[in-house]
Coordinates of C-alpha atoms in Angstrom, one line a residue:
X1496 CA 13.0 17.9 70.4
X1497 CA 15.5 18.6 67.5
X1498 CA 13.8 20.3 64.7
X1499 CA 14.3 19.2 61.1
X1500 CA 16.1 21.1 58.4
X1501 CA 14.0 22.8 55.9
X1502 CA 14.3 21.4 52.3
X1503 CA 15.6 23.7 49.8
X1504 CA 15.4 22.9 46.6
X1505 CA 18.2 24.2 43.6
X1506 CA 17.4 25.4 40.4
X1507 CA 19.1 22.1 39.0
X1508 CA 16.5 20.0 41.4
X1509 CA 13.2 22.0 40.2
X1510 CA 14.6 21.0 36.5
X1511 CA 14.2 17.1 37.5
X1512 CA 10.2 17.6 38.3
X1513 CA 9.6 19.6 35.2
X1514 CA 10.0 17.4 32.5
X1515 CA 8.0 14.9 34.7
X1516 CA 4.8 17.5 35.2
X1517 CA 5.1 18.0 31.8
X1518 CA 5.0 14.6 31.2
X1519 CA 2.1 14.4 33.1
X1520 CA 0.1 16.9 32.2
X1521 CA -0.1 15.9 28.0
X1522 CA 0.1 11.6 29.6
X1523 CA -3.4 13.3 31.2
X1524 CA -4.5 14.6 27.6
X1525 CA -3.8 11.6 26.2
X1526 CA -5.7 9.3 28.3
X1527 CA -8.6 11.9 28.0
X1528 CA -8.6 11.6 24.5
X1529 CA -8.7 8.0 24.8
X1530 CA -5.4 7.5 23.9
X1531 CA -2.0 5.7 25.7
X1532 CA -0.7 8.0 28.0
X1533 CA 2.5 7.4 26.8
X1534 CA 1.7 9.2 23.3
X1535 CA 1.9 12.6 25.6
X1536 CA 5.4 10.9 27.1
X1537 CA 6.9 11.5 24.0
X1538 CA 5.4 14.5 22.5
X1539 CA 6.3 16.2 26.0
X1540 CA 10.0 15.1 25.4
X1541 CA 9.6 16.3 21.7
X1542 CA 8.1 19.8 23.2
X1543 CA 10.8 20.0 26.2
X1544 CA 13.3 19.4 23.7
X1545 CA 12.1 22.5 21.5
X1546 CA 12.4 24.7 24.1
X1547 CA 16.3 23.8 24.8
X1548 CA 16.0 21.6 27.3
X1549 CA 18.6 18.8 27.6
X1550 CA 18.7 14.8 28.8
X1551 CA 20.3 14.9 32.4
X1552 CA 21.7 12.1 34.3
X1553 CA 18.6 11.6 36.5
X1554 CA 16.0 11.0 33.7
X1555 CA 18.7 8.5 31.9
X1556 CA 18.9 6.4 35.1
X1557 CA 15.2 6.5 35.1
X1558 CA 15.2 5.4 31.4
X1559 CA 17.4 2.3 31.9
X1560 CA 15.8 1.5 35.2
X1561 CA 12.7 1.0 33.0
X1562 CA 14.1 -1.1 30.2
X1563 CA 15.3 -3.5 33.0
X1564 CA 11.8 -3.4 34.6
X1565 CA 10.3 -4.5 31.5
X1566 CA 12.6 -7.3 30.3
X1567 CA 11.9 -8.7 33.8
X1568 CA 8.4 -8.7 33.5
X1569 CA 8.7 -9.8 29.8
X1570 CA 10.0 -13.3 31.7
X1571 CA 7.8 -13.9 34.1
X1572 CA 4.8 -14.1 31.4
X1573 CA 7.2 -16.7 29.2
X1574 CA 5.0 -19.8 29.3
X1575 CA 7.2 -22.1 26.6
X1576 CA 3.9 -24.1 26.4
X1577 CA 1.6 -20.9 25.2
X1578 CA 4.1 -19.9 22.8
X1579 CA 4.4 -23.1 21.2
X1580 CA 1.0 -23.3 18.6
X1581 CA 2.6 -22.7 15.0
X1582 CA -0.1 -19.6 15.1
X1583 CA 2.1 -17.6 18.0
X1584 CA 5.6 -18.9 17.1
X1585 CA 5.6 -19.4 13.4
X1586 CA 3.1 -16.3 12.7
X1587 CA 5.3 -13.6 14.6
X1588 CA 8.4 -14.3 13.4
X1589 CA 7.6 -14.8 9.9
X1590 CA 5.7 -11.9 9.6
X1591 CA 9.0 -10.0 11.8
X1592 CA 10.7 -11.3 8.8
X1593 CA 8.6 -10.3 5.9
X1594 CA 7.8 -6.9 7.4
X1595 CA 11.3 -6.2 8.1
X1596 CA 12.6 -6.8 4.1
X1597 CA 9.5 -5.5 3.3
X1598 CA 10.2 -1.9 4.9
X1599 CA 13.5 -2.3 4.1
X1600 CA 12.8 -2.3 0.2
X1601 CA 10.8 0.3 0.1
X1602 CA 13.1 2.2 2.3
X1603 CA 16.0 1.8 -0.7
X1604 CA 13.5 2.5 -3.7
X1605 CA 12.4 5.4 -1.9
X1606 CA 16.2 6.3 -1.4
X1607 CA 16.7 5.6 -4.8
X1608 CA 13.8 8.2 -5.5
X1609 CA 15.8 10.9 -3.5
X1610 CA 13.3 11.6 -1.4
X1611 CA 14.4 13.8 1.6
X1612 CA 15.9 11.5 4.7
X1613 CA 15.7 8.3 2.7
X1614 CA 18.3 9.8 0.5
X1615 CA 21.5 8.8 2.0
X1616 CA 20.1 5.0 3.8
X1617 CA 22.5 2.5 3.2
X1618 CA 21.0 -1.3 3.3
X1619 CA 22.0 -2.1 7.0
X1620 CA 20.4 1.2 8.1
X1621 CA 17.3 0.0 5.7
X1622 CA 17.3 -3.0 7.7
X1623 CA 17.5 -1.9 11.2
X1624 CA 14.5 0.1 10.1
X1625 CA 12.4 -2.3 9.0
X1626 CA 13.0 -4.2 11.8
X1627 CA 12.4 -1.4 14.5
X1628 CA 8.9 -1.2 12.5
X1629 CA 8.1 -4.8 12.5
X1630 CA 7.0 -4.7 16.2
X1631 CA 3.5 -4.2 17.7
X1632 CA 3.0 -2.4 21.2
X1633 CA 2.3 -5.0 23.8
X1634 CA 1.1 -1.3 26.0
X1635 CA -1.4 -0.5 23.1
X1636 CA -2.3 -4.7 22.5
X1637 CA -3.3 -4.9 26.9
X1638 CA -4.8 -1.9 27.0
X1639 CA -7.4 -2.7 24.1
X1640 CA -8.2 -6.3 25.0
X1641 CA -8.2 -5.6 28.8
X1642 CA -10.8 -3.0 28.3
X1643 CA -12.7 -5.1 26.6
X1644 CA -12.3 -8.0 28.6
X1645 CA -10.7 -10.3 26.0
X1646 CA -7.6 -11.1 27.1
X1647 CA -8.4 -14.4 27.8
X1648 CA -10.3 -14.7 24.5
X1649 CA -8.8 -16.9 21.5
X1650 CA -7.4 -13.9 19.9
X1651 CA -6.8 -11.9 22.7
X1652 CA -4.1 -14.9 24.1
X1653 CA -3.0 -15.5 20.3
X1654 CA -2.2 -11.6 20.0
X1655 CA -0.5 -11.5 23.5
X1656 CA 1.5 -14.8 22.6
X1657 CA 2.8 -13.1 19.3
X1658 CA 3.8 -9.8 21.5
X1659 CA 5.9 -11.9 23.5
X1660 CA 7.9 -13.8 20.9
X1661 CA 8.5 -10.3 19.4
X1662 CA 9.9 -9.2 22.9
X1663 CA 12.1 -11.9 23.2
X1664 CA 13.2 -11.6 19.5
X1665 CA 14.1 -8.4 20.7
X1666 CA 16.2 -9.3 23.6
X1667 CA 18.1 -11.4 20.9
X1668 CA 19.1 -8.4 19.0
X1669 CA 19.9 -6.3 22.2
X1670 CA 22.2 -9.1 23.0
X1671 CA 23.8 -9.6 20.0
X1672 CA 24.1 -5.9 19.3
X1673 CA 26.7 -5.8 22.5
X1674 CA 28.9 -7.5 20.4
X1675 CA 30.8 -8.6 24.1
X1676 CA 32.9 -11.9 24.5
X1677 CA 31.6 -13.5 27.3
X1678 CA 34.0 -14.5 30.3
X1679 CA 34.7 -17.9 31.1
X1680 CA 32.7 -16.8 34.3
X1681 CA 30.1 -16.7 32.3
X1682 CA 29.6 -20.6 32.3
X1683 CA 28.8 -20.3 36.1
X1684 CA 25.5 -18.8 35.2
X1685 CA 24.2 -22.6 34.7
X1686 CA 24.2 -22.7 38.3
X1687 CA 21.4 -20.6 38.2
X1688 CA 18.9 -23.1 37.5
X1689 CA 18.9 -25.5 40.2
X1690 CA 18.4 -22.2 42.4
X1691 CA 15.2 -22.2 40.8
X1692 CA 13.3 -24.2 43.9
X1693 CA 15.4 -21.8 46.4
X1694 CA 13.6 -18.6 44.4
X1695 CA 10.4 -19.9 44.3
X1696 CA 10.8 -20.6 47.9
X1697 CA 11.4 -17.5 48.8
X1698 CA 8.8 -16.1 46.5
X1699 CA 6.0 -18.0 48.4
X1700 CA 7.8 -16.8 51.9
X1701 CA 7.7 -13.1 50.5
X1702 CA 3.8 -12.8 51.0
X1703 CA 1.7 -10.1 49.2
X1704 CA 3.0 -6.6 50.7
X1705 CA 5.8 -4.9 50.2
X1706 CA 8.5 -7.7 50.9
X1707 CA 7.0 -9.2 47.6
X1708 CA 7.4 -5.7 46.0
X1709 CA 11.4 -5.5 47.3
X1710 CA 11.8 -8.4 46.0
X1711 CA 10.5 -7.9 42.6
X1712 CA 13.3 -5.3 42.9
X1713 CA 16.5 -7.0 44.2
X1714 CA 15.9 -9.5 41.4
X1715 CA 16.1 -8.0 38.4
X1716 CA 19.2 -5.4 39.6
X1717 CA 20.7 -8.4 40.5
X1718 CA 20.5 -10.7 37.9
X1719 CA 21.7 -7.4 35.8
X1720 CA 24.6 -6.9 37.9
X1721 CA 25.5 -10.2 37.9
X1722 CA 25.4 -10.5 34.2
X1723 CA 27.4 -7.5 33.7
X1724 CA 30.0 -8.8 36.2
X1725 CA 30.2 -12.2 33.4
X1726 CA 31.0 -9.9 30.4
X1727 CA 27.0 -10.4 29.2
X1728 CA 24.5 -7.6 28.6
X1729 CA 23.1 -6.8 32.0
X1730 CA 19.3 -6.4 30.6
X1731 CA 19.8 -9.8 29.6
X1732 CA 20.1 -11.0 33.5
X1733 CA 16.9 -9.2 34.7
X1734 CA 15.2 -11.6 31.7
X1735 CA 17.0 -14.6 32.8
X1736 CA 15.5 -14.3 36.1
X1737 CA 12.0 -13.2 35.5
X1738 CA 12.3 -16.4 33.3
X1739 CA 13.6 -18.9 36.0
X1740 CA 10.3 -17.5 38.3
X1741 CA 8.0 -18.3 35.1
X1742 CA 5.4 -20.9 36.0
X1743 CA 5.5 -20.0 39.5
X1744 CA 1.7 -19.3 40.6
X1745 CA 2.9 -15.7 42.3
X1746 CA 4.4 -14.5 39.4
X1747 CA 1.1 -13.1 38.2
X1748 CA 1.1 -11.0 41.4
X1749 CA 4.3 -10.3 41.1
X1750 CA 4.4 -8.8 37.5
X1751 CA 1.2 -7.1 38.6
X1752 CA 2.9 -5.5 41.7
X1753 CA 5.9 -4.2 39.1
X1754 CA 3.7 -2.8 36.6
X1755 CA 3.2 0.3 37.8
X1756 CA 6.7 0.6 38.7
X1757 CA 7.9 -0.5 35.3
X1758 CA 5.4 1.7 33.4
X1759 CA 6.4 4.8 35.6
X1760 CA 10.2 4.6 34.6
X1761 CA 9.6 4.0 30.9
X1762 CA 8.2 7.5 31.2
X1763 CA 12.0 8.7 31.4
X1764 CA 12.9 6.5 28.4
X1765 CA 9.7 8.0 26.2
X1766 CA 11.2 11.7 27.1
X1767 CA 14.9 10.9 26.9
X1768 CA 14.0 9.7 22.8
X1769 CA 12.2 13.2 22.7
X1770 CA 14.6 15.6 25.0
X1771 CA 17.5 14.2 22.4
X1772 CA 16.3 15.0 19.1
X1773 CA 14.6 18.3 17.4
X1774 CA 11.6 17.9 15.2
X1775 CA 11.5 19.1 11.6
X1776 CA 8.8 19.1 8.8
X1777 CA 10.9 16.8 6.9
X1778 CA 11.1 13.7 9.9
X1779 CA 7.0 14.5 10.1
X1780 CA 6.5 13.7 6.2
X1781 CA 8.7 11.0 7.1
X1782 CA 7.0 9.5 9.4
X1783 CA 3.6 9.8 8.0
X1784 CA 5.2 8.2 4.7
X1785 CA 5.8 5.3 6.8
X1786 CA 3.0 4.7 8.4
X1787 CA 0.7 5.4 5.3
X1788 CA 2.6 2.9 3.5
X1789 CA 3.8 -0.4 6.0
X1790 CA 0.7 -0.5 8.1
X1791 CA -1.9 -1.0 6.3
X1792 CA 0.0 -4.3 4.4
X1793 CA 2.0 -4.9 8.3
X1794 CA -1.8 -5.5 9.6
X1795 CA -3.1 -7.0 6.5
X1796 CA -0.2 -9.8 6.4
X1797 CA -1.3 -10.8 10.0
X1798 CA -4.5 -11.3 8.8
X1799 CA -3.2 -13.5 6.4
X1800 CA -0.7 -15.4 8.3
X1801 CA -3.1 -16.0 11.4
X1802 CA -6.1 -17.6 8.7
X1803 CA -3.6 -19.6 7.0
X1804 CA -2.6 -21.0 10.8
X1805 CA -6.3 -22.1 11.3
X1806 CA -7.8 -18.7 12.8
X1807 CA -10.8 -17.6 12.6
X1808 CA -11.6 -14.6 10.0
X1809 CA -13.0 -13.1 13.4
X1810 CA -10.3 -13.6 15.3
X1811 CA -7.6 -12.8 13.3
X1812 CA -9.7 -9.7 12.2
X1813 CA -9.9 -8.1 15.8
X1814 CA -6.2 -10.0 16.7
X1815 CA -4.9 -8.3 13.6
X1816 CA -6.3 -4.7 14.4
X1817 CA -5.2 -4.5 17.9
X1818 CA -1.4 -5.2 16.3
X1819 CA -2.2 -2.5 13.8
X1820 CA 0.5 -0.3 15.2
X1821 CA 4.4 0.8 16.1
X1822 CA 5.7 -0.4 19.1
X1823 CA 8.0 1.2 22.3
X1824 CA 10.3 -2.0 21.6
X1825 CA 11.0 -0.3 18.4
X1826 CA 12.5 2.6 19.9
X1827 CA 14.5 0.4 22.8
X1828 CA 15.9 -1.1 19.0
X1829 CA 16.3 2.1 17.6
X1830 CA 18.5 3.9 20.2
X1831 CA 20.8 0.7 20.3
X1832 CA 21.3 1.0 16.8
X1833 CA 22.0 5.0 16.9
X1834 CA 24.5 4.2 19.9
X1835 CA 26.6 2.2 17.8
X1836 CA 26.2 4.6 15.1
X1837 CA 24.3 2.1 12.7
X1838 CA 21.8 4.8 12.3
X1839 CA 21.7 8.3 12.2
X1840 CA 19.5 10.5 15.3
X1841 CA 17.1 12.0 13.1
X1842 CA 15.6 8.2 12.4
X1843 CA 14.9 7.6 16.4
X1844 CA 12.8 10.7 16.2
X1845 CA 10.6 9.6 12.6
X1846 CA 10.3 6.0 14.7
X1847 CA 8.8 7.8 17.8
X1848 CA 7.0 10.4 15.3
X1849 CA 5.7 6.8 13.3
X1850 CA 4.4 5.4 16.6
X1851 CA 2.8 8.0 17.8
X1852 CA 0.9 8.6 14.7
X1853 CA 0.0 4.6 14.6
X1854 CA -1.3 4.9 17.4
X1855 CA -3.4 7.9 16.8
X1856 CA -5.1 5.6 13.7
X1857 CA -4.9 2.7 16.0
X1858 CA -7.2 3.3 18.7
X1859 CA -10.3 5.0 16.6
X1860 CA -9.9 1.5 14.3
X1861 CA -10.0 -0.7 17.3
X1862 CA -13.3 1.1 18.4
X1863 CA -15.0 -0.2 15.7
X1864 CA -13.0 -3.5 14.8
X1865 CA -16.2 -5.9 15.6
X1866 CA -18.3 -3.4 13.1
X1867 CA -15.8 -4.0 10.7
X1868 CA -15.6 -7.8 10.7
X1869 CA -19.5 -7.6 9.7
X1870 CA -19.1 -5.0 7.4
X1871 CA -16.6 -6.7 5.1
X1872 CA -17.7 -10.9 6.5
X1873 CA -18.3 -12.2 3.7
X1874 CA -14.6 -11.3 1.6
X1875 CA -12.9 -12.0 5.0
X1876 CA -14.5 -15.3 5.3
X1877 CA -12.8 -16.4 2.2
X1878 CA -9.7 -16.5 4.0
X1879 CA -10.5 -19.2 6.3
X1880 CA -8.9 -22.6 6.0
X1881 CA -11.5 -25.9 6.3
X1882 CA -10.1 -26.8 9.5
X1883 CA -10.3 -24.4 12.9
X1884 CA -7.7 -24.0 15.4
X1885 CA -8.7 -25.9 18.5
X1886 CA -10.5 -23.3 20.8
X1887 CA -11.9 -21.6 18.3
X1888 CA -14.2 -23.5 16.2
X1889 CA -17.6 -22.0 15.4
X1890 CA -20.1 -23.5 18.3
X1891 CA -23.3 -24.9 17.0
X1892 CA -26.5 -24.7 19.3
X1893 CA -28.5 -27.0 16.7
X1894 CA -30.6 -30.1 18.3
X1895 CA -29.7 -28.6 21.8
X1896 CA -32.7 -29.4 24.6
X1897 CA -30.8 -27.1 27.2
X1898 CA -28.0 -23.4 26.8
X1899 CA -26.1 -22.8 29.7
X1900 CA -24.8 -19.2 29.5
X1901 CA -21.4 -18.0 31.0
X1902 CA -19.5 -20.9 30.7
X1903 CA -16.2 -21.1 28.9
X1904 CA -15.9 -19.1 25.8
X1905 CA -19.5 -17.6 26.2

């Protein structure tokens, strides 16, 4: 019997696991300390980037392997019909609007201050900003609801619903921020939709192992590749897939068989936006400025948007405080904007310093976000609207003979 070759590994090959034990060992702090493991992602590519060690090839494969992972998934969970109440649709993008001229001005006045990094923002830079701040973590948002078991709550859905329209606003800008002309080739891509029965087909055929998994896979690489082939950004074909698969009832399974996959190479795009920057005092204060000053009114204008749509004070309270944050889509915006040289490095690094430390304020808040709604009922309450949103109207046991408990909403 021929024996096997030992496995030696270079000193360029050991390199590739560190960063990732690294990233392990603070993503284990973190989740100790309650907190998304992907808070220790980035401070381990902050810390690996201190002690001078570079972004290789490997980890920025890993990163953009990722980013198509997640646009995938992003379309499998577009239901048109969930997104359509005026209190998912009309409340995320008028508060992405409002929050992103909102940073923006106070970005400029505080340039116009001359205070430290805000000194030298020019308007489009202001704006890119604000708009990079204007999302909420959908990672942060699942991981509060599902451990309280709310995601299929009123608010829990209403949150979720508003994540998503800020993901696919997103994949608008990504898109547009290509700035590519489209070949005529591209036209072909209609063709793509009566292949929709032929997909689901051979979703059902797939099973539940790993043929399912391989093909949650070839997918998404393919729809990239063949939107790249057409002249179109190739994230955008891994969305226009996941999207033709929407509505199919294994594409819950499937997005649940990718997750772990998809979460496990965003860790390379959380230390490539640590690994390419160095942190200073000044980006710090920076970043603290921020968050002491957008999210407190970010999080109190989705307060105000969701009442005025018919939510509950409730609701919208706990809705509102698991959006109290900065989100990873944020820093996907970001480094798009820094590779086309719309915005300087040093601002990547405040946005990842911003969410981290939203985050950190985040998670105690959502602790105690039910305390809260009693504690301050009564001044909350007076932002209700007459009517409720269907779904969530207050139930009324009064004249009832007969409760049945654990049925619907109880």
């Amino acid at each position: 019997m021929e024996h096997l070759a030992p496995i030696n590994l270079a000193a360029g090959d050991v390199m590739h696991v560190v960063p990732l034990l690294v990233a392990f060992v603070l993503g284990l702090l973190a989740r100790l300390a309650g907190l998304p493991p992907l808070i220790g992602f980035l401070v381990a590519g902050f810390v690996l980037g201190a002690m001078g060690m570079q972004n290789t090839l490997l980890l920025q494969e890993i990163a953009d392997l990722g980013v198509t992972l997640l646009l995938f998934t992003i379309g499998l969970k577009l239901h048109v019909k969930d997104l359509a109440a005026p209190v998912v649709w009309l409340t995320a993008s008028a508060h992405m609007l409002l929050t992103s001229l909102l940073v923006a001005v106070l970005v400029l006045l505080l340039g116009v201050l001359g205070l430290g990094l805000f000194s030298y923002i020019t308007p489009g830079t202001a704006l890119l900003i604000g708009f990079a701040l204007s999302f909420s973590s959908t990672v942060f948002a699942v991981k509060v609801f599902e451990g309280r078991g709310e995601m299929e709550s009123i608010h829990g859905r209403v949150a979720i619903g508003l994540l998503i329209v800020q993901d696919l606003l997103a994949v608008v800008f990504i898109a547009v921020s290509e700035g590519k002309i489209p070949s005529l080739w591209a036209l072909l891509l209609i063709g793509l939709i009566p292949l929709r029965p032929v997909l689901f087909r051979i979703l059902e055929k797939a099973g539940h192992g790993e043929l399912l998994i391989l093909l949650g896979w070839i997918l998404p690489l393919a729809g990239a590749a063949l939107f790249e082939a057409v002249g179109i950004k190739a994230d955008l074909g891994a969305l226009a897939l996941g999207v033709l698969l929407a509505g199919h009832a294994k594409t819950r399974e499937l997005a649940r068989a990718l997750l772990n996959f998809k979460d496990l190479f965003l860790i390379g795009f959380f230390l490539t936006i640590g690994l390419s920057g160095e942190i200073s005092w000044a980006m710090v204060g920076t970043a603290l400025l921020l968050v002491v000053l957008i999210l407190p009114a970010k999080t109190g204008l989705y307060f105000l948007l969701m009442t005025r749509l018919r939510l509950r004070a409730r609701s919208a309270t706990v809705a509102s405080l698991g959006l109290s944050n900065f989100s990873e889509f944020g820093l996907i915006v970001g480094a798009i904007g820094v590779s086309h040289a719309w915005m300087d490095y040093t601002w990547l690094t405040v946005l990842a310093l911003s969410m981290a430390i939203s985050f950190l304020l985040s998670a105690p808040l959502n602790a105690v976000s039910k305390q809260i709604y009693r504690r301050w009922h009564d001044p909350l309450k007076r932002f209700e609207t007459s009517t409720r949103l269907p779904g969530d109207e207050v139930i009324s046991a009064r004249g009832a003979q007969v409760v049945v408990f654990g049925m619907g909403r109880v």
